[in-house]
Amino acid sequence: MLPSSPCGGGAGPGCSRTRPMAAVGALALARWPRLVAASRPLHVGPPSWAGHNRWSKVKNVKGPRDTARSRLFQRLSLMLRTAAREGGPDPALNAQLANVVEQCRAKNMPKASIEAAIHGAERSAAAAARLLYEARGPGGSALLLEVLTDNPRRSQQDVRLILTRHGGTMAEGARHGFEQKGVVRVGPRDLQGHPVSLEAALEAALEAGAQDVCPDEEEEEEEEPALKFICETSALRTVRERLEASGLRPLSAAIEYLPRDRVPLPEGTREQAERLLQALGDCPDVVRLYHNIQ
């Protein structure tokens, strides 16, 4: 014999147990009439927003890229103002300024931003100081940091803090592991828009008087890496002019510090060193970073 219902054996309208079920059924029928009518199981989950995946890509890829580009333009603007203050606002009479302008154009910096930075040099209250910091990184690696700042004390404190957090330290003597060379960066395509093969680059290097040529592995954002022509510092201007005369497209020409020898690092130490290089690269006052890590 079945147990009797608390409502007296029937499920009448006054039954407290059937009232909630009836309310749920009416609510479901009102909100999803076709689903209920077709007797389909109803699954209610969190809402999925249109464009969610696309926004994730924008946030995780485009956002950091735009931030890095903005930081790069800020550095280039400071370099433009400093060069203009030191040698005048006319690139035709100021080789250093002309070189920075070339770098700006190679990085697709807007023309209006370039001109505003050059004209802003006259209104700038304080001149920026050029500094070279020597440091040691994880595994005994050597680092050189070119700094451009209007507050040397603050910049030194910032750099020292970054080094300390990532296993590095300020150290004199690191400069001896590098030598100054002239470096001309050339676009991966010539003035006619044709790709420049390594064989053609080697031939152009011999004709221009360069000592070596190799792909520029530092520009990770570019699909086609630029070519880096290395020469003596005294021959920098001549090599650049000859490369351009041969039909290549120079992007920049500058004196840089190149490592005499490369230091291999074990996996764990290398990861730590990469984090240090990334943090130093994010420092707004560091305009150029050299290392001898293989």
PDB file of N, CA and C in Angstrom, residues 81-165:
ATOM      1  N   ARG A  81      64.778  65.073 -29.621  1.00  0.00           N
ATOM      2  CA  ARG A  81      64.947  66.342 -28.919  1.00  0.00           C
ATOM      3  C   ARG A  81      66.402  66.548 -28.499  1.00  0.00           C
ATOM      4  N   THR A  82      67.024  65.475 -28.015  1.00  0.00           N
ATOM      5  CA  THR A  82      68.413  65.593 -27.575  1.00  0.00           C
ATOM      6  C   THR A  82      69.343  65.888 -28.745  1.00  0.00           C
ATOM      7  N   ALA A  83      69.153  65.185 -29.852  1.00  0.00           N
ATOM      8  CA  ALA A  83      69.997  65.408 -31.024  1.00  0.00           C
ATOM      9  C   ALA A  83      69.801  66.813 -31.582  1.00  0.00           C
ATOM     10  N   ALA A  84      68.555  67.280 -31.565  1.00  0.00           N
ATOM     11  CA  ALA A  84      68.271  68.626 -32.075  1.00  0.00           C
ATOM     12  C   ALA A  84      68.896  69.695 -31.191  1.00  0.00           C
ATOM     13  N   ARG A  85      68.896  69.482 -29.885  1.00  0.00           N
ATOM     14  CA  ARG A  85      69.499  70.451 -28.976  1.00  0.00           C
ATOM     15  C   ARG A  85      71.023  70.477 -29.132  1.00  0.00           C
ATOM     16  N   GLU A  86      71.609  69.308 -29.393  1.00  0.00           N
ATOM     17  CA  GLU A  86      73.066  69.234 -29.459  1.00  0.00           C
ATOM     18  C   GLU A  86      73.619  69.740 -30.795  1.00  0.00           C
ATOM     19  N   GLY A  87      72.893  69.494 -31.886  1.00  0.00           N
ATOM     20  CA  GLY A  87      73.443  69.847 -33.195  1.00  0.00           C
ATOM     21  C   GLY A  87      72.552  70.686 -34.071  1.00  0.00           C
ATOM     22  N   GLY A  88      71.418  71.127 -33.569  1.00  0.00           N
ATOM     23  CA  GLY A  88      70.533  71.953 -34.370  1.00  0.00           C
ATOM     24  C   GLY A  88      69.375  71.161 -34.947  1.00  0.00           C
ATOM     25  N   PRO A  89      68.294  71.845 -35.342  1.00  0.00           N
ATOM     26  CA  PRO A  89      67.076  71.162 -35.776  1.00  0.00           C
ATOM     27  C   PRO A  89      67.053  70.765 -37.248  1.00  0.00           C
ATOM     28  N   ASP A  90      68.121  71.037 -38.007  1.00  0.00           N
ATOM     29  CA  ASP A  90      68.142  70.714 -39.431  1.00  0.00           C
ATOM     30  C   ASP A  90      68.889  69.400 -39.657  1.00  0.00           C
ATOM     31  N   PRO A  91      68.184  68.328 -40.078  1.00  0.00           N
ATOM     32  CA  PRO A  91      68.868  67.037 -40.293  1.00  0.00           C
ATOM     33  C   PRO A  91      69.963  67.113 -41.351  1.00  0.00           C
ATOM     34  N   ALA A  92      69.848  68.054 -42.322  1.00  0.00           N
ATOM     35  CA  ALA A  92      70.862  68.167 -43.361  1.00  0.00           C
ATOM     36  C   ALA A  92      72.200  68.644 -42.792  1.00  0.00           C
ATOM     37  N   LEU A  93      72.160  69.345 -41.668  1.00  0.00           N
ATOM     38  CA  LEU A  93      73.378  69.866 -41.039  1.00  0.00           C
ATOM     39  C   LEU A  93      73.722  69.140 -39.744  1.00  0.00           C
ATOM     40  N   ASN A  94      72.894  68.178 -39.356  1.00  0.00           N
ATOM     41  CA  ASN A  94      73.066  67.456 -38.095  1.00  0.00           C
ATOM     42  C   ASN A  94      72.986  65.963 -38.387  1.00  0.00           C
ATOM     43  N   ALA A  95      74.147  65.313 -38.536  1.00  0.00           N
ATOM     44  CA  ALA A  95      74.180  63.898 -38.908  1.00  0.00           C
ATOM     45  C   ALA A  95      73.521  63.015 -37.855  1.00  0.00           C
ATOM     46  N   GLN A  96      73.723  63.359 -36.589  1.00  0.00           N
ATOM     47  CA  GLN A  96      73.117  62.562 -35.519  1.00  0.00           C
ATOM     48  C   GLN A  96      71.596  62.643 -35.583  1.00  0.00           C
ATOM     49  N   LEU A  97      71.068  63.822 -35.810  1.00  0.00           N
ATOM     50  CA  LEU A  97      69.622  63.982 -35.926  1.00  0.00           C
ATOM     51  C   LEU A  97      69.093  63.253 -37.156  1.00  0.00           C
ATOM     52  N   ALA A  98      69.828  63.325 -38.261  1.00  0.00           N
ATOM     53  CA  ALA A  98      69.404  62.637 -39.482  1.00  0.00           C
ATOM     54  C   ALA A  98      69.318  61.129 -39.264  1.00  0.00           C
ATOM     55  N   ASN A  99      70.256  60.591 -38.488  1.00  0.00           N
ATOM     56  CA  ASN A  99      70.237  59.161 -38.215  1.00  0.00           C
ATOM     57  C   ASN A  99      69.031  58.777 -37.369  1.00  0.00           C
ATOM     58  N   VAL A 100      68.708  59.592 -36.364  1.00  0.00           N
ATOM     59  CA  VAL A 100      67.546  59.293 -35.523  1.00  0.00           C
ATOM     60  C   VAL A 100      66.256  59.398 -36.341  1.00  0.00           C
ATOM     61  N   VAL A 101      66.202  60.382 -37.238  1.00  0.00           N
ATOM     62  CA  VAL A 101      65.018  60.518 -38.102  1.00  0.00           C
ATOM     63  C   VAL A 101      64.836  59.272 -38.953  1.00  0.00           C
ATOM     64  N   GLU A 102      65.935  58.713 -39.456  1.00  0.00           N
ATOM     65  CA  GLU A 102      65.860  57.471 -40.235  1.00  0.00           C
ATOM     66  C   GLU A 102      65.313  56.332 -39.385  1.00  0.00           C
ATOM     67  N   GLN A 103      65.773  56.250 -38.148  1.00  0.00           N
ATOM     68  CA  GLN A 103      65.262  55.209 -37.255  1.00  0.00           C
ATOM     69  C   GLN A 103      63.760  55.380 -37.024  1.00  0.00           C
ATOM     70  N   CYS A 104      63.324  56.615 -36.858  1.00  0.00           N
ATOM     71  CA  CYS A 104      61.898  56.882 -36.643  1.00  0.00           C
ATOM     72  C   CYS A 104      61.071  56.445 -37.845  1.00  0.00           C
ATOM     73  N   ARG A 105      61.552  56.763 -39.032  1.00  0.00           N
ATOM     74  CA  ARG A 105      60.825  56.380 -40.238  1.00  0.00           C
ATOM     75  C   ARG A 105      60.800  54.866 -40.405  1.00  0.00           C
ATOM     76  N   ALA A 106      61.907  54.209 -40.056  1.00  0.00           N
ATOM     77  CA  ALA A 106      61.950  52.750 -40.157  1.00  0.00           C
ATOM     78  C   ALA A 106      60.954  52.092 -39.211  1.00  0.00           C
ATOM     79  N   LYS A 107      60.641  52.764 -38.096  1.00  0.00           N
ATOM     80  CA  LYS A 107      59.681  52.234 -37.130  1.00  0.00           C
ATOM     81  C   LYS A 107      58.273  52.781 -37.364  1.00  0.00           C
ATOM     82  N   ASN A 108      58.064  53.430 -38.521  1.00  0.00           N
ATOM     83  CA  ASN A 108      56.739  53.954 -38.897  1.00  0.00           C
ATOM     84  C   ASN A 108      56.211  54.987 -37.908  1.00  0.00           C
ATOM     85  N   MET A 109      57.109  55.780 -37.358  1.00  0.00           N
ATOM     86  CA  MET A 109      56.685  56.865 -36.487  1.00  0.00           C
ATOM     87  C   MET A 109      56.063  57.968 -37.353  1.00  0.00           C
ATOM     88  N   PRO A 110      54.895  58.485 -36.996  1.00  0.00           N
ATOM     89  CA  PRO A 110      54.235  59.505 -37.817  1.00  0.00           C
ATOM     90  C   PRO A 110      55.124  60.733 -38.031  1.00  0.00           C
ATOM     91  N   LYS A 111      55.041  61.302 -39.235  1.00  0.00           N
ATOM     92  CA  LYS A 111      55.842  62.469 -39.577  1.00  0.00           C
ATOM     93  C   LYS A 111      55.544  63.640 -38.644  1.00  0.00           C
ATOM     94  N   ALA A 112      54.254  63.812 -38.300  1.00  0.00           N
ATOM     95  CA  ALA A 112      53.883  64.907 -37.402  1.00  0.00           C
ATOM     96  C   ALA A 112      54.538  64.751 -36.036  1.00  0.00           C
ATOM     97  N   SER A 113      54.665  63.514 -35.548  1.00  0.00           N
ATOM     98  CA  SER A 113      55.302  63.274 -34.252  1.00  0.00           C
ATOM     99  C   SER A 113      56.798  63.574 -34.312  1.00  0.00           C
ATOM    100  N   ILE A 114      57.422  63.248 -35.451  1.00  0.00           N
ATOM    101  CA  ILE A 114      58.853  63.535 -35.610  1.00  0.00           C
ATOM    102  C   ILE A 114      59.097  65.038 -35.588  1.00  0.00           C
ATOM    103  N   GLU A 115      58.304  65.765 -36.359  1.00  0.00           N
ATOM    104  CA  GLU A 115      58.488  67.211 -36.419  1.00  0.00           C
ATOM    105  C   GLU A 115      58.180  67.866 -35.079  1.00  0.00           C
ATOM    106  N   ALA A 116      57.162  67.372 -34.382  1.00  0.00           N
ATOM    107  CA  ALA A 116      56.815  67.949 -33.080  1.00  0.00           C
ATOM    108  C   ALA A 116      57.942  67.740 -32.079  1.00  0.00           C
ATOM    109  N   ALA A 117      58.588  66.568 -32.117  1.00  0.00           N
ATOM    110  CA  ALA A 117      59.688  66.306 -31.186  1.00  0.00           C
ATOM    111  C   ALA A 117      60.885  67.207 -31.482  1.00  0.00           C
ATOM    112  N   ILE A 118      61.192  67.416 -32.771  1.00  0.00           N
ATOM    113  CA  ILE A 118      62.325  68.267 -33.134  1.00  0.00           C
ATOM    114  C   ILE A 118      62.070  69.716 -32.724  1.00  0.00           C
ATOM    115  N   HIS A 119      60.867  70.203 -33.018  1.00  0.00           N
ATOM    116  CA  HIS A 119      60.542  71.584 -32.639  1.00  0.00           C
ATOM    117  C   HIS A 119      60.428  71.738 -31.127  1.00  0.00           C
ATOM    118  N   GLY A 120      60.076  70.654 -30.449  1.00  0.00           N
ATOM    119  CA  GLY A 120      59.951  70.710 -28.994  1.00  0.00           C
ATOM    120  C   GLY A 120      61.268  70.819 -28.277  1.00  0.00           C
ATOM    121  N   ALA A 121      62.388  70.580 -29.005  1.00  0.00           N
ATOM    122  CA  ALA A 121      63.704  70.686 -28.372  1.00  0.00           C
ATOM    123  C   ALA A 121      63.973  72.105 -27.910  1.00  0.00           C
ATOM    124  N   GLU A 122      63.457  73.093 -28.644  1.00  0.00           N
ATOM    125  CA  GLU A 122      63.688  74.485 -28.268  1.00  0.00           C
ATOM    126  C   GLU A 122      62.916  74.865 -27.017  1.00  0.00           C
ATOM    127  N   ARG A 123      61.779  74.202 -26.810  1.00  0.00           N
ATOM    128  CA  ARG A 123      60.954  74.531 -25.644  1.00  0.00           C
ATOM    129  C   ARG A 123      61.321  73.693 -24.421  1.00  0.00           C
ATOM    130  N   SER A 124      62.166  72.684 -24.631  1.00  0.00           N
ATOM    131  CA  SER A 124      62.541  71.807 -23.517  1.00  0.00           C
ATOM    132  C   SER A 124      63.392  72.576 -22.514  1.00  0.00           C
ATOM    133  N   ALA A 125      63.025  72.459 -21.259  1.00  0.00           N
ATOM    134  CA  ALA A 125      63.717  73.239 -20.216  1.00  0.00           C
ATOM    135  C   ALA A 125      65.097  72.671 -19.903  1.00  0.00           C
ATOM    136  N   ALA A 126      65.193  71.355 -19.830  1.00  0.00           N
ATOM    137  CA  ALA A 126      66.459  70.736 -19.428  1.00  0.00           C
ATOM    138  C   ALA A 126      66.940  69.780 -20.507  1.00  0.00           C
ATOM    139  N   ALA A 127      68.232  69.763 -20.725  1.00  0.00           N
ATOM    140  CA  ALA A 127      68.822  68.844 -21.696  1.00  0.00           C
ATOM    141  C   ALA A 127      68.978  67.464 -21.069  1.00  0.00           C
ATOM    142  N   ALA A 128      68.739  66.427 -21.889  1.00  0.00           N
ATOM    143  CA  ALA A 128      68.883  65.067 -21.402  1.00  0.00           C
ATOM    144  C   ALA A 128      70.354  64.673 -21.393  1.00  0.00           C
ATOM    145  N   ALA A 129      70.745  63.881 -20.424  1.00  0.00           N
ATOM    146  CA  ALA A 129      72.127  63.418 -20.294  1.00  0.00           C
ATOM    147  C   ALA A 129      72.248  62.019 -20.874  1.00  0.00           C
ATOM    148  N   ARG A 130      73.366  61.767 -21.567  1.00  0.00           N
ATOM    149  CA  ARG A 130      73.663  60.440 -22.105  1.00  0.00           C
ATOM    150  C   ARG A 130      74.598  59.727 -21.127  1.00  0.00           C
ATOM    151  N   LEU A 131      74.188  58.532 -20.707  1.00  0.00           N
ATOM    152  CA  LEU A 131      74.962  57.772 -19.730  1.00  0.00           C
ATOM    153  C   LEU A 131      75.158  56.344 -20.245  1.00  0.00           C
ATOM    154  N   LEU A 132      76.225  55.727 -19.786  1.00  0.00           N
ATOM    155  CA  LEU A 132      76.498  54.335 -20.114  1.00  0.00           C
ATOM    156  C   LEU A 132      76.724  53.574 -18.816  1.00  0.00           C
ATOM    157  N   TYR A 133      75.818  52.649 -18.505  1.00  0.00           N
ATOM    158  CA  TYR A 133      75.917  51.851 -17.285  1.00  0.00           C
ATOM    159  C   TYR A 133      76.500  50.481 -17.622  1.00  0.00           C
ATOM    160  N   GLU A 134      77.393  50.011 -16.753  1.00  0.00           N
ATOM    161  CA  GLU A 134      77.975  48.677 -16.880  1.00  0.00           C
ATOM    162  C   GLU A 134      77.352  47.777 -15.825  1.00  0.00           C
ATOM    163  N   ALA A 135      77.042  46.549 -16.197  1.00  0.00           N
ATOM    164  CA  ALA A 135      76.374  45.648 -15.259  1.00  0.00           C
ATOM    165  C   ALA A 135      76.735  44.200 -15.561  1.00  0.00           C
ATOM    166  N   ARG A 136      76.466  43.357 -14.566  1.00  0.00           N
ATOM    167  CA  ARG A 136      76.614  41.910 -14.708  1.00  0.00           C
ATOM    168  C   ARG A 136      75.252  41.279 -14.496  1.00  0.00           C
ATOM    169  N   GLY A 137      74.931  40.315 -15.371  1.00  0.00           N
ATOM    170  CA  GLY A 137      73.664  39.620 -15.266  1.00  0.00           C
ATOM    171  C   GLY A 137      73.842  38.206 -14.776  1.00  0.00           C
ATOM    172  N   PRO A 138      72.781  37.389 -14.791  1.00  0.00           N
ATOM    173  CA  PRO A 138      72.878  35.993 -14.348  1.00  0.00           C
ATOM    174  C   PRO A 138      73.929  35.223 -15.146  1.00  0.00           C
ATOM    175  N   GLY A 139      74.625  34.335 -14.457  1.00  0.00           N
ATOM    176  CA  GLY A 139      75.640  33.515 -15.106  1.00  0.00           C
ATOM    177  C   GLY A 139      76.900  34.258 -15.476  1.00  0.00           C
ATOM    178  N   GLY A 140      77.095  35.466 -14.923  1.00  0.00           N
ATOM    179  CA  GLY A 140      78.298  36.228 -15.233  1.00  0.00           C
ATOM    180  C   GLY A 140      78.244  36.956 -16.556  1.00  0.00           C
ATOM    181  N   SER A 141      77.057  37.064 -17.163  1.00  0.00           N
ATOM    182  CA  SER A 141      76.922  37.767 -18.436  1.00  0.00           C
ATOM    183  C   SER A 141      77.199  39.255 -18.245  1.00  0.00           C
ATOM    184  N   ALA A 142      77.676  39.889 -19.305  1.00  0.00           N
ATOM    185  CA  ALA A 142      78.011  41.309 -19.268  1.00  0.00           C
ATOM    186  C   ALA A 142      76.925  42.112 -19.973  1.00  0.00           C
ATOM    187  N   LEU A 143      76.603  43.283 -19.404  1.00  0.00           N
ATOM    188  CA  LEU A 143      75.562  44.144 -19.954  1.00  0.00           C
ATOM    189  C   LEU A 143      76.072  45.572 -20.043  1.00  0.00           C
ATOM    190  N   LEU A 144      75.687  46.255 -21.106  1.00  0.00           N
ATOM    191  CA  LEU A 144      75.925  47.684 -21.257  1.00  0.00           C
ATOM    192  C   LEU A 144      74.581  48.342 -21.565  1.00  0.00           C
ATOM    193  N   LEU A 145      74.288  49.435 -20.867  1.00  0.00           N
ATOM    194  CA  LEU A 145      73.013  50.112 -21.036  1.00  0.00           C
ATOM    195  C   LEU A 145      73.259  51.574 -21.398  1.00  0.00           C
ATOM    196  N   GLU A 146      72.780  51.962 -22.561  1.00  0.00           N
ATOM    197  CA  GLU A 146      72.804  53.369 -22.945  1.00  0.00           C
ATOM    198  C   GLU A 146      71.537  54.022 -22.409  1.00  0.00           C
ATOM    199  N   VAL A 147      71.706  55.041 -21.609  1.00  0.00           N
ATOM    200  CA  VAL A 147      70.586  55.706 -20.940  1.00  0.00           C
ATOM    201  C   VAL A 147      70.526  57.158 -21.372  1.00  0.00           C
ATOM    202  N   LEU A 148      69.334  57.623 -21.648  1.00  0.00           N
ATOM    203  CA  LEU A 148      69.094  59.018 -21.999  1.00  0.00           C
ATOM    204  C   LEU A 148      68.047  59.541 -21.026  1.00  0.00           C
ATOM    205  N   THR A 149      68.441  60.497 -20.175  1.00  0.00           N
ATOM    206  CA  THR A 149      67.546  60.903 -19.098  1.00  0.00           C
ATOM    207  C   THR A 149      67.783  62.358 -18.702  1.00  0.00           C
ATOM    208  N   ASP A 150      66.749  62.971 -18.171  1.00  0.00           N
ATOM    209  CA  ASP A 150      66.882  64.315 -17.609  1.00  0.00           C
ATOM    210  C   ASP A 150      67.018  64.271 -16.093  1.00  0.00           C
ATOM    211  N   ASN A 151      67.081  63.030 -15.547  1.00  0.00           N
ATOM    212  CA  ASN A 151      67.245  62.856 -14.108  1.00  0.00           C
ATOM    213  C   ASN A 151      68.162  61.648 -13.864  1.00  0.00           C
ATOM    214  N   PRO A 152      69.485  61.822 -13.959  1.00  0.00           N
ATOM    215  CA  PRO A 152      70.408  60.694 -13.838  1.00  0.00           C
ATOM    216  C   PRO A 152      70.281  59.919 -12.538  1.00  0.00           C
ATOM    217  N   ARG A 153      70.039  60.620 -11.430  1.00  0.00           N
ATOM    218  CA  ARG A 153      69.946  59.927 -10.146  1.00  0.00           C
ATOM    219  C   ARG A 153      68.762  58.976 -10.129  1.00  0.00           C
ATOM    220  N   ARG A 154      67.623  59.443 -10.620  1.00  0.00           N
ATOM    221  CA  ARG A 154      66.448  58.580 -10.660  1.00  0.00           C
ATOM    222  C   ARG A 154      66.663  57.386 -11.583  1.00  0.00           C
ATOM    223  N   SER A 155      67.273  57.623 -12.745  1.00  0.00           N
ATOM    224  CA  SER A 155      67.508  56.548 -13.707  1.00  0.00           C
ATOM    225  C   SER A 155      68.432  55.485 -13.131  1.00  0.00           C
ATOM    226  N   GLN A 156      69.480  55.923 -12.432  1.00  0.00           N
ATOM    227  CA  GLN A 156      70.402  54.956 -11.837  1.00  0.00           C
ATOM    228  C   GLN A 156      69.704  54.110 -10.779  1.00  0.00           C
ATOM    229  N   GLN A 157      68.857  54.720  -9.983  1.00  0.00           N
ATOM    230  CA  GLN A 157      68.117  53.968  -8.972  1.00  0.00           C
ATOM    231  C   GLN A 157      67.172  52.958  -9.621  1.00  0.00           C
ATOM    232  N   ASP A 158      66.498  53.372 -10.693  1.00  0.00           N
ATOM    233  CA  ASP A 158      65.569  52.469 -11.382  1.00  0.00           C
ATOM    234  C   ASP A 158      66.308  51.274 -11.969  1.00  0.00           C
ATOM    235  N   VAL A 159      67.434  51.533 -12.631  1.00  0.00           N
ATOM    236  CA  VAL A 159      68.200  50.452 -13.241  1.00  0.00           C
ATOM    237  C   VAL A 159      68.760  49.520 -12.177  1.00  0.00           C
ATOM    238  N   ARG A 160      69.271  50.086 -11.090  1.00  0.00           N
ATOM    239  CA  ARG A 160      69.827  49.260 -10.019  1.00  0.00           C
ATOM    240  C   ARG A 160      68.760  48.354  -9.407  1.00  0.00           C
ATOM    241  N   LEU A 161      67.545  48.880  -9.249  1.00  0.00           N
ATOM    242  CA  LEU A 161      66.459  48.091  -8.679  1.00  0.00           C
ATOM    243  C   LEU A 161      66.081  46.939  -9.603  1.00  0.00           C
ATOM    244  N   ILE A 162      66.008  47.196 -10.904  1.00  0.00           N
ATOM    245  CA  ILE A 162      65.674  46.142 -11.863  1.00  0.00           C
ATOM    246  C   ILE A 162      66.732  45.051 -11.837  1.00  0.00           C
ATOM    247  N   LEU A 163      67.995  45.434 -11.809  1.00  0.00           N
ATOM    248  CA  LEU A 163      69.077  44.453 -11.766  1.00  0.00           C
ATOM    249  C   LEU A 163      68.988  43.597 -10.513  1.00  0.00           C
ATOM    250  N   THR A 164      68.754  44.225  -9.379  1.00  0.00           N
ATOM    251  CA  THR A 164      68.687  43.493  -8.105  1.00  0.00           C
ATOM    252  C   THR A 164      67.549  42.483  -8.111  1.00  0.00           C
ATOM    253  N   ARG A 165      66.414  42.856  -8.675  1.00  0.00           N
ATOM    254  CA  ARG A 165      65.245  41.964  -8.686  1.00  0.00           C
ATOM    255  C   ARG A 165      65.444  40.748  -9.584  1.00  0.00           C
TER     256      ARG A 165
END
